[in-house]
Coordinates of N, CA, C and O in Angstrom, one line a residue:
X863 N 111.5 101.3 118.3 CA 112.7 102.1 118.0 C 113.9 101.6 118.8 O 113.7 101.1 119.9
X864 N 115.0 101.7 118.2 CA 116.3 101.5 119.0 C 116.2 102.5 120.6 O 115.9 103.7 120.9
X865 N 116.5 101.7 121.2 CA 116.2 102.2 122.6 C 118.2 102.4 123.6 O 118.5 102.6 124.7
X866 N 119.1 102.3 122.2 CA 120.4 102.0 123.1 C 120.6 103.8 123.0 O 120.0 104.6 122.3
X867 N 121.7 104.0 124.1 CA 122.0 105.7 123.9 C 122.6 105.6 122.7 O 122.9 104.6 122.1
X868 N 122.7 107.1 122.0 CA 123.0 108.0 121.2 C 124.6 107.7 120.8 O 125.2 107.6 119.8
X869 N 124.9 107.7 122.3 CA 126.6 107.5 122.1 C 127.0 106.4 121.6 O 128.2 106.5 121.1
X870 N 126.4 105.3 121.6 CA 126.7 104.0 121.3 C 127.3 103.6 119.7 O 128.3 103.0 119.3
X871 N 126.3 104.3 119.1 CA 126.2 104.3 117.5 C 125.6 103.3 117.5 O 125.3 102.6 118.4
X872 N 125.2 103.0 115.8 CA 124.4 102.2 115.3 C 125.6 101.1 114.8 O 126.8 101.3 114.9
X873 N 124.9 99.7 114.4 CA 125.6 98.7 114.0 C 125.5 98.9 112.7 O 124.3 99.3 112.5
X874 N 126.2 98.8 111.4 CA 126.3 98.7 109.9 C 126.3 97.4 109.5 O 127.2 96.7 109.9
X875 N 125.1 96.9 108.6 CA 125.5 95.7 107.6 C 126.4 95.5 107.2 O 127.1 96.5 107.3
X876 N 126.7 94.6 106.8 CA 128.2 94.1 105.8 C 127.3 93.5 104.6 O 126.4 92.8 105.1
X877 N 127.2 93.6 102.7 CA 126.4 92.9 102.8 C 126.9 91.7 101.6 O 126.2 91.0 100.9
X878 N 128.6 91.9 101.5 CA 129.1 91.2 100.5 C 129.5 91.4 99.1 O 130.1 90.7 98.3
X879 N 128.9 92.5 99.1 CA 129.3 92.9 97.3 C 129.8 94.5 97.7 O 130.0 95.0 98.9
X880 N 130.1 95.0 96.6 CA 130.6 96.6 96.3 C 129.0 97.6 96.6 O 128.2 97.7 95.7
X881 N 128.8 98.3 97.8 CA 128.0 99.4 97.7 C 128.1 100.6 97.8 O 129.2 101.0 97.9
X882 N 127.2 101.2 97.6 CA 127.2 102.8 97.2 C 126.1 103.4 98.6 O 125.3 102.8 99.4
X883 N 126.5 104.5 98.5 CA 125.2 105.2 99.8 C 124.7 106.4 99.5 O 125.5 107.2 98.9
X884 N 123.6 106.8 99.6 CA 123.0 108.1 98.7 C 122.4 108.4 100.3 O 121.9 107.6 101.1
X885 N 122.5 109.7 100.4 CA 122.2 110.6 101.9 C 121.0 111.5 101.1 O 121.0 111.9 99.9
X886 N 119.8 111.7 102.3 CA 118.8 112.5 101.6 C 118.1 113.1 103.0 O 118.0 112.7 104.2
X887 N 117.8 114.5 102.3 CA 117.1 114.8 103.5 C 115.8 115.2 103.8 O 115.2 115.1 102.7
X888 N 114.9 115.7 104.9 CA 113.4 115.8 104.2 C 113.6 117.2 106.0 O 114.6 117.3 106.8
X889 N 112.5 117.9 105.8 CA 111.6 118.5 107.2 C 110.7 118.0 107.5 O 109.9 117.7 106.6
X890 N 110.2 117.7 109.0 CA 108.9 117.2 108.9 C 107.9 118.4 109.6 O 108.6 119.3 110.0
X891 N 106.7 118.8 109.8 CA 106.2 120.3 110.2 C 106.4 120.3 111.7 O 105.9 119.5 112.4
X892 N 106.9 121.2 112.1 CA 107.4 121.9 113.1 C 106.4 121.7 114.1 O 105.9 122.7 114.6
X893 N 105.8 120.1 114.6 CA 104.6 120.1 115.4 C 104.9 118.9 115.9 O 104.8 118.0 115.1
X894 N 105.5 118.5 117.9 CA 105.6 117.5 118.4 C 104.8 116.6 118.0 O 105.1 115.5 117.5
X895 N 103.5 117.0 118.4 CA 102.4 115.4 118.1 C 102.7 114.9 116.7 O 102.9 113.7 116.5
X896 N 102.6 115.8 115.8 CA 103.0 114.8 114.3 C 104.1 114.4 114.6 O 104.0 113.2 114.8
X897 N 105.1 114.8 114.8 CA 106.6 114.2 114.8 C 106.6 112.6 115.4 O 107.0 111.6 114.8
X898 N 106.0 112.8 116.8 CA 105.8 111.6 117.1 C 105.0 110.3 116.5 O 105.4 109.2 116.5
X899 N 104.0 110.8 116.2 CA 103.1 110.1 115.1 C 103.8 109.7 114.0 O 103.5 108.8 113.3
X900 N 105.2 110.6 113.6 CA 105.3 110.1 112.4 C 106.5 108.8 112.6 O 106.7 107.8 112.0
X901 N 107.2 109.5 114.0 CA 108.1 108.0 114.3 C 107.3 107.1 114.1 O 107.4 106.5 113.0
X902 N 106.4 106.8 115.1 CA 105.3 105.3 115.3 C 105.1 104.9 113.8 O 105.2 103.7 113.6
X903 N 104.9 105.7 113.0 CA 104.3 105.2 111.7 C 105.8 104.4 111.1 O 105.7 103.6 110.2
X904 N 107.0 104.7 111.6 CA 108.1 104.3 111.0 C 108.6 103.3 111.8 O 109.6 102.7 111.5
X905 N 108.0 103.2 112.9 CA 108.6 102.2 113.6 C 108.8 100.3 113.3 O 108.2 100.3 112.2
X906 N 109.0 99.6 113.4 CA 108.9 98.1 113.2 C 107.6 97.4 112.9 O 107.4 96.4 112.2
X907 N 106.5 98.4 113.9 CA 105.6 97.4 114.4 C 104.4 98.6 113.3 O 103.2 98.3 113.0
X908 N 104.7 99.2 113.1 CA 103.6 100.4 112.0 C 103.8 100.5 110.8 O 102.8 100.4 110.1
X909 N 105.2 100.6 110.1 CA 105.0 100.8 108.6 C 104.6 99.6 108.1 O 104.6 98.5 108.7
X910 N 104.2 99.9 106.9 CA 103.4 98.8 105.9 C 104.4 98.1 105.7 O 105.6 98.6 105.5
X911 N 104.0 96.8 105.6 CA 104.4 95.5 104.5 C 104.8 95.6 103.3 O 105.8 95.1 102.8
X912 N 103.7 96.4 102.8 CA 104.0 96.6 101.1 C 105.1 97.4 100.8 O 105.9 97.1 100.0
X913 N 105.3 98.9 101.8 CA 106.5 99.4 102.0 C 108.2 99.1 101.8 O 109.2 99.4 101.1
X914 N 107.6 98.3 103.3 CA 109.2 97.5 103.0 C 109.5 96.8 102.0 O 110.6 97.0 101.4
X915 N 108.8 95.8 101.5 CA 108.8 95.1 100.6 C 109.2 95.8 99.0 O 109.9 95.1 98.2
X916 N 108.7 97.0 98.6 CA 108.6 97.7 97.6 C 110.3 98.0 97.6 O 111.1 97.9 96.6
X917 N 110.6 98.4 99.0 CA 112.1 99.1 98.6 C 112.9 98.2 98.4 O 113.5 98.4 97.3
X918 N 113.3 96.8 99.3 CA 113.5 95.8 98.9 C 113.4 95.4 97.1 O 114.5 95.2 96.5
X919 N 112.3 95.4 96.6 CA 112.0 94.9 95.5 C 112.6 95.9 94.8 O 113.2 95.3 93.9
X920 N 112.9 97.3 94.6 CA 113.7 97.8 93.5 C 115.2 97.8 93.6 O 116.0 98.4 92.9
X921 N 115.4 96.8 94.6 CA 116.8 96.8 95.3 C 117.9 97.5 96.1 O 119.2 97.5 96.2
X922 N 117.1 97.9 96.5 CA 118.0 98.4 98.1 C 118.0 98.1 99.1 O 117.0 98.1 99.7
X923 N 119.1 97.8 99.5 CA 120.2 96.3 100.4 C 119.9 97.4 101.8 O 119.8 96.6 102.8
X924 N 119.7 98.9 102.2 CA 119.1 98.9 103.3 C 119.0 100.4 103.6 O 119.9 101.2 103.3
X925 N 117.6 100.9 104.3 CA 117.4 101.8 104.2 C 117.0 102.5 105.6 O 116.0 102.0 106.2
X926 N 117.9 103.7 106.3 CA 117.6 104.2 107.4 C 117.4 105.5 107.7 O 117.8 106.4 107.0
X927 N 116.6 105.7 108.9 CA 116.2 107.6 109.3 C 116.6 108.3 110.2 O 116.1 107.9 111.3
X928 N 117.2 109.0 110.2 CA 117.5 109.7 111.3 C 117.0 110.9 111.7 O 117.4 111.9 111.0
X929 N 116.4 111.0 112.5 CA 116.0 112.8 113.5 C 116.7 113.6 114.2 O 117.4 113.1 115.0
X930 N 116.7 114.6 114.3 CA 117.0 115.7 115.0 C 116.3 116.5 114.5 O 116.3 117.0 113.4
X931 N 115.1 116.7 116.0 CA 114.1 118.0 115.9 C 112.9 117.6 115.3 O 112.0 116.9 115.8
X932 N 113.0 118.2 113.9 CA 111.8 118.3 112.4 C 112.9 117.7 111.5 O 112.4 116.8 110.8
X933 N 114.1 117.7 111.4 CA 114.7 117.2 110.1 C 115.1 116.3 110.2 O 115.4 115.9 111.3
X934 N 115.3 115.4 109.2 CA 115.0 114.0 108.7 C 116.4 113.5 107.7 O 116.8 114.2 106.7
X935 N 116.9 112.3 108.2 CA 118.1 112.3 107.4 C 118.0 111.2 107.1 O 117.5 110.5 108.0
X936 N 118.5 110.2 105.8 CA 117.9 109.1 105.4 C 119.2 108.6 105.1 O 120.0 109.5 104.7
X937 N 119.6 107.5 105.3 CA 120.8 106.7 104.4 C 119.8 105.6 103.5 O 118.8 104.9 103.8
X938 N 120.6 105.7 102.4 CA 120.2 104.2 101.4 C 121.5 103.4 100.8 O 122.3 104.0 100.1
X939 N 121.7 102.5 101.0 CA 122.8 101.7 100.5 C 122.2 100.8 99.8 O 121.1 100.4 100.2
X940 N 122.9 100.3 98.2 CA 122.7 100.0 97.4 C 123.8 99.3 96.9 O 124.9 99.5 97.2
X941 N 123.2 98.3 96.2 CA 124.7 97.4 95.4 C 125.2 99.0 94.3 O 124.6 100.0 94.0
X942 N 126.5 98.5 93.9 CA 127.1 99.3 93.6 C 126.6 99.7 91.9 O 126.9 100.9 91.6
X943 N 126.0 99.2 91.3 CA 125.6 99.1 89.7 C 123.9 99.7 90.2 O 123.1 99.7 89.3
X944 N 123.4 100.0 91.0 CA 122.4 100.9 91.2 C 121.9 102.1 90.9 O 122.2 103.2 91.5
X945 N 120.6 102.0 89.6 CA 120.0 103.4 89.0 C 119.0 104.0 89.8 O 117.8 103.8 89.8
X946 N 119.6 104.8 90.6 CA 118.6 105.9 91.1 C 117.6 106.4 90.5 O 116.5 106.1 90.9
X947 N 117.6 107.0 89.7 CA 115.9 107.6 88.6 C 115.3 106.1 88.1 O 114.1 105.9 88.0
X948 N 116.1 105.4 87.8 CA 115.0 104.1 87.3 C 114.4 103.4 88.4 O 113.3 102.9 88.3
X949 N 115.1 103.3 89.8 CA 114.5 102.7 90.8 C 113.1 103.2 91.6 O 112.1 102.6 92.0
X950 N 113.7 104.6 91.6 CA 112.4 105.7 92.0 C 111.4 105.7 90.8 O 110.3 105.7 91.1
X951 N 111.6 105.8 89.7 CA 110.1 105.7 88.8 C 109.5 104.6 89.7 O 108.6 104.6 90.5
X952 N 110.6 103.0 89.1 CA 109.5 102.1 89.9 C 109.0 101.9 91.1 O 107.8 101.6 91.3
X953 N 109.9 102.2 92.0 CA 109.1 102.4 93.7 C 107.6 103.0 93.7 O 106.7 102.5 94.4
X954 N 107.6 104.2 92.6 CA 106.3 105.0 92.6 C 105.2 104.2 92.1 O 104.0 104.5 92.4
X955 N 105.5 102.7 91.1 CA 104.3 102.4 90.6 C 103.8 101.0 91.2 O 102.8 100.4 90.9
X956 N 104.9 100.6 92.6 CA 104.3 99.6 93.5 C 103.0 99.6 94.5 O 102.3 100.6 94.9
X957 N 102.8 98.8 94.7 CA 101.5 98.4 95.7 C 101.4 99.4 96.5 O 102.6 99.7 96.5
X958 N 100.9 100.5 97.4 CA 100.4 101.2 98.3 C 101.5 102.4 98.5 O 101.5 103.1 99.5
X959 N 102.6 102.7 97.4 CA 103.6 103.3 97.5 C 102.6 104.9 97.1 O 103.2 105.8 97.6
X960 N 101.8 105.3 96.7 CA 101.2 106.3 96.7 C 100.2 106.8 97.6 O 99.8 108.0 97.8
X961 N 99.8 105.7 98.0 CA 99.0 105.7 99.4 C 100.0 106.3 100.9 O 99.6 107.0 101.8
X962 N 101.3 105.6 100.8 CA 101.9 105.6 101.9 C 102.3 107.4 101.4 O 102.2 108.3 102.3
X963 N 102.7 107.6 100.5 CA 103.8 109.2 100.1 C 102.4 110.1 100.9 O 102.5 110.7 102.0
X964 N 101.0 109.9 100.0 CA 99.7 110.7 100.9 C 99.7 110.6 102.7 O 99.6 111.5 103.5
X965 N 99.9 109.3 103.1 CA 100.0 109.5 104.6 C 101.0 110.1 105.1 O 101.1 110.6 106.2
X966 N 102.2 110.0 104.0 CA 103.4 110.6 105.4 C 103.2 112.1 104.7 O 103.1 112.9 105.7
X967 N 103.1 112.6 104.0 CA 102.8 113.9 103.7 C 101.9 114.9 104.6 O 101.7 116.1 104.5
X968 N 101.3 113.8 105.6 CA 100.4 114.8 106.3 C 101.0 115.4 107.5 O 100.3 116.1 108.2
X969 N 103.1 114.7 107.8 CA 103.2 115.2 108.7 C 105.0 115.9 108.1 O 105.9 116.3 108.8
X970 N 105.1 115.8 106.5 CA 106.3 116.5 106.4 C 106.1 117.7 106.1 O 104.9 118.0 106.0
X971 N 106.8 118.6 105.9 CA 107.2 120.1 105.1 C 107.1 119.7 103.4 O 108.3 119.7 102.9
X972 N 106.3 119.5 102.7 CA 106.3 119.9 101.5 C 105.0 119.9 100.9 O 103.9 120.0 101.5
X973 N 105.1 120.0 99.6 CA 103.6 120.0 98.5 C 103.4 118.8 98.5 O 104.1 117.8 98.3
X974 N 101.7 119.2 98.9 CA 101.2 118.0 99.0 C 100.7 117.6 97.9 O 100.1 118.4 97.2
X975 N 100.8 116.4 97.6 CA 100.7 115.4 96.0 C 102.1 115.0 96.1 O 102.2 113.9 95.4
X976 N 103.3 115.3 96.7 CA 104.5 115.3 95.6 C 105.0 113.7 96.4 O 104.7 113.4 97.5
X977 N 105.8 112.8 95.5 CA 105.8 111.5 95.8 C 107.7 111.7 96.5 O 108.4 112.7 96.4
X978 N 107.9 110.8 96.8 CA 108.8 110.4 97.5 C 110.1 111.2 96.8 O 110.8 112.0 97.5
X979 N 110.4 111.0 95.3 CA 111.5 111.5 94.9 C 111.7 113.0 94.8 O 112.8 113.5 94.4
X980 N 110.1 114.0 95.3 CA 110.3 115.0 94.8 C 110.4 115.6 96.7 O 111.0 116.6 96.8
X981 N 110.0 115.1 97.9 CA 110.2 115.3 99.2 C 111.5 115.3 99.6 O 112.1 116.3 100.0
X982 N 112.0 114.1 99.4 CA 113.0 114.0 99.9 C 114.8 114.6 98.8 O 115.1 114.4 97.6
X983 N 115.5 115.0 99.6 CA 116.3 116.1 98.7 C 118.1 115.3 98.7 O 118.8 115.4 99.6
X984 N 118.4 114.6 97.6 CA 119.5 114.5 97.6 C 120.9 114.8 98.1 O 121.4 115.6 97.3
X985 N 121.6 114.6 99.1 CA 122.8 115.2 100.0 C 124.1 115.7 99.2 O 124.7 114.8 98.6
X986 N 124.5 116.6 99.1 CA 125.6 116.4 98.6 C 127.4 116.0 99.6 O 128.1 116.7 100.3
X987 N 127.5 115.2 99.3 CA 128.6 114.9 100.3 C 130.3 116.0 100.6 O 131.2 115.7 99.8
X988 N 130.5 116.9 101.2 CA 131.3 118.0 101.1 C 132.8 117.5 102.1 O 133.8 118.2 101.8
X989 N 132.8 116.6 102.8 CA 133.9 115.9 103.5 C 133.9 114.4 103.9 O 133.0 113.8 104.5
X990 N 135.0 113.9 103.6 CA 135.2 112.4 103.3 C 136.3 112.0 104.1 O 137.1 112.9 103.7
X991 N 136.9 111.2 105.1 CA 138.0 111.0 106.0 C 138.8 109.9 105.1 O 138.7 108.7 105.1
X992 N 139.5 110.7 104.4 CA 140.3 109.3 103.6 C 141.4 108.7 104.1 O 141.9 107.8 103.5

């Protein structure tokens, strides 16, 4: 995990074309030892291969999480001509992408079976600094 303070902020890609960013959010169950278990599982050296590779492969230029507490806050940036429902069907029918939605499900807040698109909840954006 990034180990710099809080205050610092994070560094942003640049990645050359026109992108879009879609905010999502999830809970994870209200229990330190999962929570931590479930960073580790997110960390560099724990999630799968096939994972990364999968989101990559439906094309998304870069994908991050953020915590506070149980809740879970995701950015995705995307080239700008990017279909959200067509990318998530296919994410769902990649290599270990239903294997992985079953493992992390054992440490979020929802029904269990339900795959990635139905966990995690689309943001709606309410202020913008123009």
């Amino acid at each position: 995990m990034d180990e710099q303070p809080l205050t610092e902020g994070y560094e942003r890609k640049e990645f050359g074309c026109p992108v879009k960013r879609y905010c999502q959010t999830l809970d994870l169950k209200d229990d330190a030892g999962l929570i931590a278990r479930y960073k580790e599982a997110h960390d560099r050296y724990h999630v799968w291969p096939e994972i990364r590779a999968g989101i990559r492969e439906v094309g998304i230029l870069e994908m991050e999480i953020y915590i506070h507490r149980n809740r879970l806050f995701m950015i995705v940036e995307t080239p700008a001509d990017f279909d959200w429902p067509a990318a998530m069907a296919r994410l769902a029918t990649l290599p270990r992408q239903a294997e992985w939605e079953a493992f992390t499900a054992l440490f979020q807040d929802c029904d269990a079976g339900a795959g990635s698109a139905q966990k995690w909840q689309l943001m709606e954006r309410i202020f913008r600094l123009y």
